[in-house]
């Protein structure tokens, strides 16, 4: 017994030591937010203060020192986020995560993100290069003299922070462009679907924008058959032209870049003629993938002018860790907001391989050699992976050794190459962002953003003098009149008529001056087609369907005068116009399921508001999901459907199938659409009973639809996700103003809200200090911090925090002082 007691005492001591050591480690991870902190690389002291809203205020004696301090703060609060982002764009995830992320790394290497960033760096003005270098030096300076312990991600994965370069900032801007960047995935989805259905059925599955004909009259199915594009059935029969389920959610994330249907945002500017104050109001909520930590970090930058006679820097708003500027925000004089315009800036080309020489592809002038470079990917626990990246005159080849593409097209005959504006050497988007931070008027802002390149954005702006504006900013390719495919689907790369013919002139971009906005009283964008039907240029066809825009317009027109509270109500609106279109079909659906009566009773009172605390939105969403699967999967094949679904909802197609008898005759066959709907409702009710019990009245949409801000990568590890993820029940769906997109193909959480308002901001130009912001997690990226998730309830409740240049109090005050060499 004595030995046992001694053993227990030793074990207790060891446990206590472990607890103390763990507590000491946790304490060491907390950032120093007060007092004097030495930083090597500064020219002069910099104040770094946090206000009551937890916005970080940086006040420096030079712009370079301000950017240095922002880099330092980003590293202090978001070191793992920076490291993960750098690994994504470098294609070096597998060095930390092993073979599960190999395809992600291959994709980044194929695209050549690092090479494009280097080429763009070499064309930047020296003054801008110096500022980007100052920001990078701030990140690296923090780690060089760091006394704060690295967050647990580094220790668990056994990696260390790697030097951040100015080119990495340019690369991260390219990654944001990729996230928002066009229709390459939609082009491939059309190509893939056409292996199983005809062109007429394609336009039922993926309908054109409401009120418009298909953008091309070409019989695409016949074209691809005539070219023998597809892998022969005997070779591709196992997976019917689709990739297996991704081996890692990280891979799924990378595969989804630029492929997610409905990517977008809301913004609107209201002229003083329609506000209670007589001065403009501006609202913005960019919709991006939710993550923990959030993609944004709110900060203020203040410094004297760059040169004599210039404007001082004094700007506040949302920064992106990895970039030195405020991307969305305001100065004392002007506010601005972006939404994704969504023009077609990506084209896929079928490049024909020379049957006599596989190192050549066909061009309008004959056979030409592929460009080639070798890439080496380090893989944790395995030998290095070497592979060759090929390119054509259009851009990088995407299909080499890629399962998704290789299971669809005959890669012995063709490869797919990508032409994408953002990879061009003259992309100066980062420079435009730097210059925009000095603006004090709408005109200043428009002049700065004249340099903006990719991704194209719909900019709304307002200033304290009453000026307002809407303008699209960015580069859009012009396509030749004889280009009959118009970038809608992969085109023959050897036919010169499908090459781009230059760029849309800046003077012909969609735009509105102050007077034009004043005529109606506001201008709103929600990723709908932003130009009139008689606009002379073809910008694309894959616009987001206009439900969000239509609802914003209705709410803005419902009041003669608006204030901050009425705009907040618009941002929080959860009426789904897409739901209202199909709700009569569901109400008319009969079923002998034991829960059908209770479900229909809930639907009788349902007004289309996708409220988190209601059961009817849940019934509708599950029924629509089951019906989508039941109609489309048999026609495309299960594997192909699973690959395409989730990245796109097919809701517009479902409306066509159920509301247009000719389409329904094909998609509902061999049954009637009424029978298909009844069976879908029964399947939906079975799922709901299994998930939320047998009492329909107790069902809640918010339980199935939490906003899930997932940590990368620990959101994929069940034991860690509960600590690193941030989750909160939410209302809305992909078609509500208060948006909540989900991945319906996710096996565990198909209706989790994964793509929503990554921030909300409201700007009052009568008194800019009354402006407000919020986002869904918290400022800190350090999981042990109380500031890691402290904004989530305010965000879910569509509340906000003051966004002030002159806060009344400071929660924390620190000074960065130069450390002597």
Coordinates of C-alpha atoms in Angstrom, one line a residue, residues 591-597 599 618-623 625-626 677-696 699 751:
X591 CA -47.3 12.2 -48.9
X592 CA -48.4 9.4 -46.6
X593 CA -45.4 9.9 -44.4
X594 CA -46.3 9.9 -40.7
X595 CA -44.8 13.4 -40.3
X596 CA -46.2 14.9 -43.5
X597 CA -49.3 16.4 -41.9
X599 CA -44.8 19.4 -41.8
X618 CA -35.7 23.2 -42.5
X619 CA -38.4 21.2 -44.2
X620 CA -38.2 23.3 -47.3
X621 CA -34.3 23.1 -47.5
X622 CA -34.2 19.3 -47.0
X623 CA -37.0 18.7 -49.5
X625 CA -32.0 19.0 -51.5
X626 CA -33.7 15.6 -51.8
X677 CA -41.7 15.6 -55.1
X678 CA -43.7 13.3 -52.9
X679 CA -40.8 10.8 -52.6
X680 CA -38.3 13.7 -52.0
X681 CA -40.5 14.9 -49.1
X682 CA -40.6 11.5 -47.6
X683 CA -36.8 11.1 -47.8
X684 CA -36.4 14.6 -46.3
X685 CA -38.7 13.9 -43.4
X686 CA -36.9 10.6 -42.7
X687 CA -33.6 12.5 -42.5
X688 CA -35.0 15.2 -40.3
X689 CA -36.6 12.7 -37.9
X690 CA -33.2 11.0 -37.5
X691 CA -31.4 14.3 -36.9
X692 CA -33.9 16.3 -34.9
X693 CA -36.4 13.9 -33.6
X694 CA -40.1 13.1 -34.3
X695 CA -41.6 16.4 -33.1
X696 CA -41.8 18.7 -36.1
X699 CA -37.3 21.3 -35.4
X751 CA -26.5 22.8 -44.4

